[in-house]
Structures are given as structure tokens and as C-alpha cells.
Coordinates of C-alpha atoms in Angstrom, one line a residue:
M1320 CA 6.9 -15.6 -18.1
F1321 CA 7.1 -14.8 -14.3
N1322 CA 11.4 -14.7 -14.6
Q1323 CA 11.3 -11.3 -15.6
D1324 CA 12.7 -8.9 -14.0
I1325 CA 12.5 -5.3 -13.4
T1326 CA 15.0 -2.1 -12.5
P1327 CA 15.4 -0.7 -9.3
Y1328 CA 13.3 2.8 -10.5
Q1329 CA 10.7 0.2 -11.3
N1330 CA 10.5 -1.7 -8.2
L1331 CA 10.1 2.1 -6.7
S1332 CA 7.0 3.5 -8.6
I1333 CA 5.6 -0.5 -7.2
L1334 CA 6.5 0.5 -3.9
I1335 CA 5.3 4.2 -3.6
L1336 CA 2.0 3.0 -5.4
V1337 CA 0.8 0.9 -3.6
S1338 CA 1.7 2.8 0.0
F1339 CA 0.1 5.7 -1.8
A1340 CA -3.1 3.1 -2.0
F1341 CA -3.3 2.3 1.1
Q1342 CA -2.2 6.1 2.8
S1343 CA -5.6 6.9 1.2
I1344 CA -7.8 3.9 2.5
L1345 CA -6.5 4.6 6.3
M1346 CA -6.4 8.0 6.6
P1347 CA -10.1 8.6 7.4
L1348 CA -8.4 6.9 10.3
L1349 CA -5.8 8.7 10.8
L1350 CA -7.9 12.0 10.9
S1351 CA -10.5 10.8 13.6
E1352 CA -8.2 8.7 16.1
I1353 CA -5.9 12.1 16.8
D1354 CA -7.1 14.9 18.5
G1355 CA -5.9 18.2 16.7
P1356 CA -3.8 18.9 13.1
V1357 CA -1.0 16.9 14.3
G1358 CA -1.0 13.3 12.6
W1359 CA 1.6 14.3 10.3
M1360 CA 3.6 13.6 13.7
T1361 CA 1.7 9.9 13.9
I1362 CA 3.3 9.1 9.9
I1363 CA 6.6 11.0 10.8
I1364 CA 7.2 8.7 13.3
A1365 CA 5.9 5.8 11.8
A1366 CA 8.5 6.4 9.4
V1367 CA 11.3 6.8 11.5
V1368 CA 10.9 3.5 13.1
L1369 CA 9.9 1.7 9.2
Y1370 CA 13.3 3.3 8.3
F1371 CA 15.8 2.2 10.9
S1372 CA 14.1 -1.5 10.7
L1373 CA 15.2 -1.3 7.0
R1374 CA 18.9 -1.0 7.4
P1375 CA 19.3 -4.7 9.1
I1376 CA 16.4 -6.0 6.6
N1377 CA 18.5 -4.3 3.7
K1378 CA 21.0 -6.8 4.9
L1379 CA 19.5 -9.7 5.1
L1380 CA 17.6 -9.9 1.3
L1381 CA 20.9 -8.5 -0.3
K1382 CA 22.8 -11.3 1.5
Y1383 CA 20.3 -13.9 -0.4
K1384 CA 19.5 -11.5 -3.4
D1385 CA 18.3 -14.7 -5.8
D1386 CA 15.4 -15.3 -3.0
S1387 CA 12.4 -13.3 -1.8
F1388 CA 11.7 -13.3 2.0
L1389 CA 9.6 -16.3 1.8
S1390 CA 12.5 -18.7 0.5
I1391 CA 15.0 -16.7 2.8
S1392 CA 12.6 -18.1 5.6
N1393 CA 12.3 -21.6 3.8
K1394 CA 16.7 -21.9 4.5
I1395 CA 16.6 -20.2 8.1
F1396 CA 12.8 -21.0 10.1
P1397 CA 11.9 -24.7 10.4
K1398 CA 9.9 -26.1 8.0
L1399 CA 6.3 -25.7 10.3
I1400 CA 7.2 -22.2 10.6
S1401 CA 8.3 -21.2 7.7
R1402 CA 4.9 -22.3 6.6
A1403 CA 2.7 -20.3 8.8
I1404 CA 4.6 -17.3 7.5
G1405 CA 3.8 -18.2 4.0
I1406 CA 0.8 -18.6 4.8
Y1407 CA -0.2 -15.9 6.6
Y1408 CA 1.6 -13.5 3.9
I1409 CA -1.4 -15.1 1.7
I1410 CA -4.1 -14.1 4.0
M1411 CA -3.2 -10.9 4.6
F1412 CA -2.1 -10.3 0.6
L1413 CA -5.7 -11.6 0.2
I1414 CA -7.4 -9.5 2.6
A1415 CA -5.7 -6.2 1.9
N1416 CA -6.3 -6.6 -2.3
S1417 CA -10.1 -7.3 -1.4
I1418 CA -10.5 -4.2 0.6
L1419 CA -8.6 -1.8 -2.0
M1420 CA -10.9 -3.7 -4.4
K1421 CA -13.8 -3.2 -2.1
D1422 CA -13.4 0.6 -1.4
F1423 CA -12.8 1.1 -5.1
A1424 CA -15.5 -0.4 -6.6
E1425 CA -18.2 1.0 -3.7
Q1426 CA -16.4 4.4 -5.2
I1427 CA -16.8 3.5 -8.7
K1428 CA -20.5 2.8 -7.8
L1429 CA -20.6 6.0 -6.5
M1430 CA -19.7 8.8 -8.9
M1431 CA -19.6 6.7 -12.1
L1432 CA -22.1 3.8 -12.7
F1433 CA -24.8 4.6 -10.0
R1434 CA -27.1 1.6 -11.0
T1435 CA -24.8 -1.4 -12.3
P1436 CA -24.4 -3.7 -9.3
L1437 CA -21.6 -4.0 -7.1
G1438 CA -20.7 -7.3 -7.7
S1439 CA -20.4 -6.9 -10.8
I1440 CA -18.4 -4.0 -11.3
I1441 CA -16.0 -6.3 -8.3
I1442 CA -16.1 -9.1 -11.5
V1443 CA -14.8 -7.4 -14.5
I1444 CA -11.8 -5.2 -12.2
L1445 CA -10.5 -9.0 -11.2
L1446 CA -11.2 -9.9 -14.3
T1447 CA -9.1 -7.3 -15.6
A1448 CA -6.7 -7.5 -13.2
S1449 CA -6.0 -11.1 -13.4
Y1450 CA -5.5 -10.7 -17.3
A1451 CA -2.4 -8.3 -16.5
T1452 CA -0.9 -9.9 -13.7
K1453 CA -0.8 -13.0 -15.8
K1454 CA 1.7 -11.5 -18.2
G1455 CA 4.1 -11.2 -15.2
I1456 CA 5.9 -9.0 -13.1
K1457 CA 7.7 -6.9 -16.0
T1458 CA 4.1 -6.1 -17.7
I1459 CA 3.2 -5.0 -14.4
A1460 CA 6.4 -2.7 -13.6
N1461 CA 5.6 -1.0 -16.7
I1462 CA 2.3 -0.6 -16.3
S1463 CA 3.6 1.3 -12.8
A1464 CA 6.0 3.5 -14.4
I1465 CA 3.6 4.6 -17.0
T1466 CA 1.1 5.6 -14.1
I1467 CA 3.3 7.3 -12.4
L1468 CA 3.5 9.6 -14.6
I1469 CA 0.5 10.1 -17.0
A1470 CA -2.0 9.6 -13.3
F1471 CA -0.4 9.5 -10.1
I1472 CA 1.7 12.8 -10.6
P1473 CA -1.4 14.9 -12.2
Y1474 CA -3.7 13.5 -9.5
I1475 CA -1.6 15.0 -7.3
F1476 CA -1.4 18.5 -9.0
I1477 CA -5.4 18.5 -9.0
M1478 CA -5.2 18.3 -5.1
I1479 CA -2.5 20.8 -4.5
F1480 CA -4.9 23.4 -7.1
S1481 CA -7.9 22.4 -4.7
T1482 CA -6.2 24.4 -1.8
Y1483 CA -6.6 27.4 -3.8
Y1484 CA -9.0 29.0 -1.3
A1485 CA -8.2 27.3 2.2
D1486 CA -7.3 28.2 5.5
Y1487 CA -3.7 27.6 5.7
S1488 CA -4.5 28.7 9.9
N1489 CA -6.3 25.0 10.2
V1490 CA -2.7 23.5 10.9
F1491 CA -2.5 24.9 14.0
P1492 CA -2.7 24.2 17.2
I1493 CA 0.7 22.1 17.4
Y1494 CA 0.4 22.8 21.2
P1495 CA -1.2 21.1 23.2
A1496 CA -0.2 18.1 21.3
D1497 CA -2.3 14.6 21.8
V1498 CA 0.2 12.9 22.5
E1499 CA -1.8 9.4 23.2
G1500 CA -3.6 9.7 19.9
V1501 CA -0.6 10.2 18.3
L1502 CA 1.4 7.1 19.3
K1503 CA -2.1 5.0 19.4
S1504 CA -2.4 5.4 15.4
V1505 CA 1.7 4.9 14.4
P1506 CA 0.3 1.7 13.7
G1507 CA -2.6 2.4 10.9
A1508 CA 0.3 4.4 9.9
I1509 CA 2.9 2.3 9.9
L1510 CA 0.2 -0.3 7.8
G1511 CA 0.2 2.9 5.3
F1512 CA 3.4 1.7 4.5
F1513 CA 2.4 -1.3 3.0
G1514 CA 5.5 -1.0 0.0
F1515 CA 7.8 -2.4 3.1
T1516 CA 5.6 -5.9 3.0
I1517 CA 5.8 -5.4 -0.9
L1518 CA 10.0 -4.6 -0.9
L1519 CA 10.1 -8.5 1.0
F1520 CA 9.4 -9.3 -2.4
S1521 CA 10.2 -7.5 -5.1
N1522 CA 13.5 -7.0 -4.3
S1523 CA 14.7 -10.5 -6.0
K1524 CA 13.2 -9.7 -9.2
V1525 CA 15.3 -6.1 -9.2
T1526 CA 18.2 -6.6 -12.3
V1527 CA 20.8 -4.0 -10.5
Q1528 CA 20.3 -5.7 -6.4
E1529 CA 23.0 -3.6 -5.0
N1530 CA 20.9 -0.4 -5.5
N1531 CA 18.1 -1.8 -3.3
R1532 CA 19.0 -0.9 -0.4
S1533 CA 18.7 3.7 -1.6
I1534 CA 15.8 2.0 -3.4
N1535 CA 14.2 1.3 -0.3
K1536 CA 15.7 4.3 1.8
K1537 CA 13.8 6.6 -1.0
F1538 CA 10.4 5.1 -0.9
I1539 CA 10.4 5.4 3.2
L1540 CA 11.2 9.4 2.1
F1541 CA 9.5 10.4 -0.7
S1542 CA 5.7 8.2 1.0
T1543 CA 6.6 10.2 3.8
V1544 CA 6.3 13.7 2.1
L1545 CA 3.4 12.1 0.2
Y1546 CA 2.0 11.3 3.2
V1547 CA 2.4 14.2 5.4
A1548 CA 1.6 16.6 2.8
C1549 CA -1.9 14.8 1.7
Y1550 CA -2.9 14.9 5.0
L1551 CA -2.3 18.5 5.6
M1552 CA -3.8 19.2 2.3
I1553 CA -7.3 17.7 3.6
I1554 CA -6.5 19.1 7.1
V1555 CA -5.6 22.8 5.7
K1556 CA -8.5 22.6 3.5
F1557 CA -11.8 21.1 5.2
G1558 CA -10.0 21.8 9.2
I1559 CA -10.1 19.0 11.9
K1560 CA -13.4 19.3 12.9
E1561 CA -14.7 18.3 9.8
S1562 CA -11.5 16.1 8.7
V1563 CA -13.0 13.7 10.8
H1564 CA -16.4 12.8 9.0
L1565 CA -14.9 12.3 5.6
V1566 CA -15.4 8.7 4.2
W1567 CA -13.2 9.2 1.4
P1568 CA -10.9 12.5 1.7
F1569 CA -9.6 12.9 -1.8
I1570 CA -12.3 12.8 -3.6
S1571 CA -14.2 15.1 -1.7
V1572 CA -11.1 17.4 -1.9
M1573 CA -11.7 17.0 -5.7
K1574 CA -14.7 19.3 -5.6
Y1575 CA -12.9 22.0 -4.5
V1576 CA -10.2 22.7 -7.5
N1577 CA -9.3 25.7 -9.2
I1578 CA -6.5 25.3 -12.1
P1579 CA -7.3 28.3 -14.8
G1580 CA -8.0 27.7 -18.1
F1581 CA -9.6 24.1 -16.7
F1582 CA -12.3 23.5 -18.9
F1583 CA -14.1 19.7 -17.3
E1584 CA -17.3 20.3 -15.3
S1585 CA -16.8 17.5 -12.6
T1586 CA -12.8 17.7 -11.1
E1587 CA -14.3 14.8 -9.1
I1588 CA -14.8 12.4 -12.1
V1589 CA -11.5 14.0 -13.3
G1590 CA -9.5 12.9 -10.0
L1591 CA -11.5 9.1 -9.9
C1592 CA -10.3 8.4 -13.3
F1593 CA -6.6 9.4 -12.1
Q1594 CA -7.2 6.7 -9.3
I1595 CA -9.0 4.3 -10.6
I1596 CA -5.2 3.6 -13.1
V1597 CA -3.4 4.2 -10.1
T1598 CA -5.8 1.5 -7.9
F1599 CA -5.9 -0.9 -10.7
S1600 CA -2.3 -0.8 -10.8
C1601 CA -2.0 -1.8 -7.0
I1602 CA -4.7 -4.7 -7.5
C1603 CA -2.4 -5.8 -10.5
I1604 CA 0.8 -5.7 -8.3
I1605 CA -0.4 -7.0 -4.7
A1606 CA -2.6 -10.3 -6.6
Y1607 CA 1.1 -10.9 -8.4
F1608 CA 3.1 -11.1 -4.9
T1609 CA 0.1 -13.0 -3.6
N1610 CA 0.7 -15.1 -6.2
I1611 CA 4.9 -15.6 -5.6
A1612 CA 3.4 -16.4 -1.9
M1613 CA 1.7 -19.4 -2.8
Q1614 CA 4.3 -20.8 -5.5
E1615 CA 7.3 -20.3 -2.5
T1616 CA 5.1 -21.3 0.5
F1617 CA 3.4 -24.6 -1.7
K1618 CA 6.9 -24.9 -3.4
T1619 CA 5.7 -25.4 -6.8
R1620 CA 7.6 -24.3 -10.2
E1621 CA 4.7 -22.4 -12.0
D1622 CA 2.7 -19.8 -10.4
G1623 CA 0.2 -18.8 -13.1
F1624 CA -2.2 -20.8 -11.9
F1625 CA -2.9 -19.3 -8.9
I1626 CA -3.8 -16.4 -10.2
Y1627 CA -7.3 -17.9 -11.5
M1628 CA -7.7 -19.7 -7.9
Q1629 CA -7.8 -15.5 -6.5
I1630 CA -10.5 -14.8 -8.5
P1631 CA -13.3 -16.8 -6.3
I1632 CA -10.9 -15.9 -2.9
L1633 CA -11.1 -12.7 -3.8
Y1634 CA -14.6 -12.1 -4.8
F1635 CA -16.4 -13.5 -2.4
M1636 CA -14.1 -12.1 0.2
A1637 CA -14.8 -8.2 -1.6
A1638 CA -18.5 -9.3 -1.9
V1639 CA -18.7 -10.1 1.9
L1640 CA -16.9 -7.7 3.4
P1641 CA -18.3 -4.1 4.9
G1642 CA -16.9 -0.9 3.1
M1643 CA -14.4 0.3 4.9
Y1644 CA -16.0 3.1 6.0
M1645 CA -18.4 0.6 8.2
M1646 CA -14.6 -0.8 9.4
F1647 CA -13.1 1.7 11.0
P1648 CA -15.1 1.3 14.8
Y1649 CA -13.7 -2.0 14.1
I1650 CA -10.5 -2.6 12.7
Q1651 CA -7.7 -0.9 15.8
W1652 CA -7.0 -4.1 17.2
P1653 CA -7.0 -5.8 13.9
I1654 CA -4.6 -3.0 12.3
I1655 CA -2.4 -3.2 15.4
I1656 CA -1.5 -7.1 14.8
L1657 CA -1.0 -6.9 10.7
S1658 CA 1.4 -4.0 11.5
G1659 CA 2.8 -5.7 14.0
L1660 CA 3.3 -8.8 12.3
N1661 CA 4.2 -6.9 9.3
L1662 CA 7.1 -5.2 10.8
F1663 CA 8.3 -7.9 13.6
I1664 CA 8.1 -10.9 11.2
P1665 CA 11.4 -9.8 9.0
L1666 CA 13.4 -8.2 12.0
I1667 CA 13.1 -12.0 13.5
A1668 CA 13.7 -13.9 11.1
V1669 CA 17.3 -11.4 10.7
L1670 CA 18.1 -11.9 14.5
V1671 CA 17.4 -16.0 13.6
D1672 CA 19.9 -15.7 10.7
A1673 CA 22.4 -13.9 12.5
K1674 CA 22.5 -16.3 15.6
F1675 CA 22.4 -19.1 12.4
K1676 CA 25.2 -18.0 11.4
K1677 CA 27.1 -17.2 14.4
V1678 CA 26.1 -21.0 15.4
K1679 CA 27.8 -22.4 12.1
N1680 CA 31.2 -19.7 12.5
N1681 CA 31.5 -21.7 15.9

């Protein structure tokens, strides 16, 4: 059930969707940390760093093409270090999924289910996502590919039409740029490319793994273009002074859509429906790879039961955590730590593998 393969372009859809979900959550942080409309510079710097980091990582993943990153770590690191790496990825995936779930549930409560307790919304999301995740990576990949077509692309088009009466002069002035703010916000932008971490686990599930190198690079390029375009769209629509106060910029954009012949009374609800599909797919993806991380860390044969272990953990974490808009003033250092670990752990593994190979040859 869990040993199913996916196509390279299904893998690409998974990476783009997951990154878009976290870019949406972290967008207010990018808007508020930089003085002026130059956050796109931060995104490009982050993309360049990840793009060049991918080259050695791609070689490592292709060398051990039947193994995920944790299986590779078990081969090249001592047992204690490889176990610590596995536990880190398990905790990181759980935290990321709980934050995504909490933010998602708060949007649904605010826009649709006003009187429903937040805990009830979270448990429904969890049970539904658990059922989909239990079906395996093939089902999740199919959901992701369909989501790109029926929800993600229309969602982007609705946001584009929302800029019809926008003020394009809001993207200026570029000079003088807030260099300190741009560099300070790079870790958050790197964390927004969350697919970079997912590909360490998903590449081993791809049928034609020789295509992973080009698919991974396309993912960085597509996500960068999308990230920059969404940032500029928000700046164009609201201006930098108003943008820094937005909690959910993408939902706010939906209030001002002008599509000829569009007959829905509330474009916010239409946009939220598309976002529900996108976010639900991302929750399933992260839950699945949390299972894989648990399986390979604790060396179990079957990881299906780990899905049910995640339900109480995710519910408790999502219920206890405050909303992202409340955490923004306090998460600068956690973001720096998480983005640094997500970037440097695979690069350190590349160096250790190269040293291991050199010693073996000697």
C-alpha cells in the first residue's frame, strides 16, 4: 500500500502545492519585516541559495535513488546522529502540519462556520486527511495533480483579476532598498520553499528518478515566479503601508475581484473554497511524509498505524498553538533555526558521504 510510485510531474505538483501553502502563511512576515516594496529581492536571494544547494543534494539522492534522505542518513551517519536527524524531521513535520491546520481552521471558522468550535473543525480536518493519507502516496499524488487543475490554477486567476483597479505605482520606490530588512527576512523566505524539504523524501518514490534533477530545478523556478508574483500582487493591490497589517493577504485580495460575468456574491468564499482544496492536499502530503519519517527513524516495516498516532498529537498541537498572526512577533529565531537546519542538514550529509567515499577508495 505504501510502496507505490509516482510520476515526476506528480512529484512536481506536490512540491509546488506544499511550498505555496507555506508561502501564503509566511507572506505577512515578509511584508512586515522589510521597509519598502522590495520583498521580491528576499525571495530571489532565497531561491538562488536553494537552487545552487540542490546540485550536490540531487547527486546524493540519485546515488541512493531507492532511499529517502533518512535511509541515506542511516547509512552514512552513526546511529545516534541518524536517529537525532530522524526525530528532528518528525517534530518539524508535526509542527509544520499543526500550524498549517490551525491557520486553515481559523480561516474556515472566520469565513464559513462562525458558531462551530475551532476544535471541532480541526478534528474533522484530521479525520478526513487521515483517511486520504492511509491510501498511500499514489492517491495523494493524484489528489495533488487534480488540485493543480481544478483549484490551484483558478485560485491564481481569481487573484490576478483582483488587481484590475490596483495602483501599480505601489511597487516603487525600489531605491534605496532596505538591505538589512531584505537579508533579515531571507530565512523566512527559505522556509517558504517547504517543498525543498519534502523532495528529500518524495524523490525516492518517483518512477523515473533520473528526471528528479530537472523536476527539482523546475520546482524552484516555478515556486519563485509564483512567490514573487503573489508578493507583487499584494503590494500593487494594497500598498506597503496597508499590506503590513494584513493577517491573511490572499483572502483579503479576494474581496476585490472584478471578473466580467462573475455571478457569485462573495468572491472571498469562492477563493476560500479553492484554498480549502489546496490546503487539505498539503496536510495529507505532510502527514504522509511524517509517517515515512517515523517508519525510517524507528525502523518499522509498516507505517500505516503512524497515521492514527498523529491524530491526537496534531489535534493537541493545533488546539494549543496560537494563530500565526499572534506568533509573528516571536518566531524570528525559530524560523532562522528551522530554515538553517532544513538547508544545512542535507548539505552536511553530502559532505559526509563524499568523505566516506574518499576513505573507502583509499
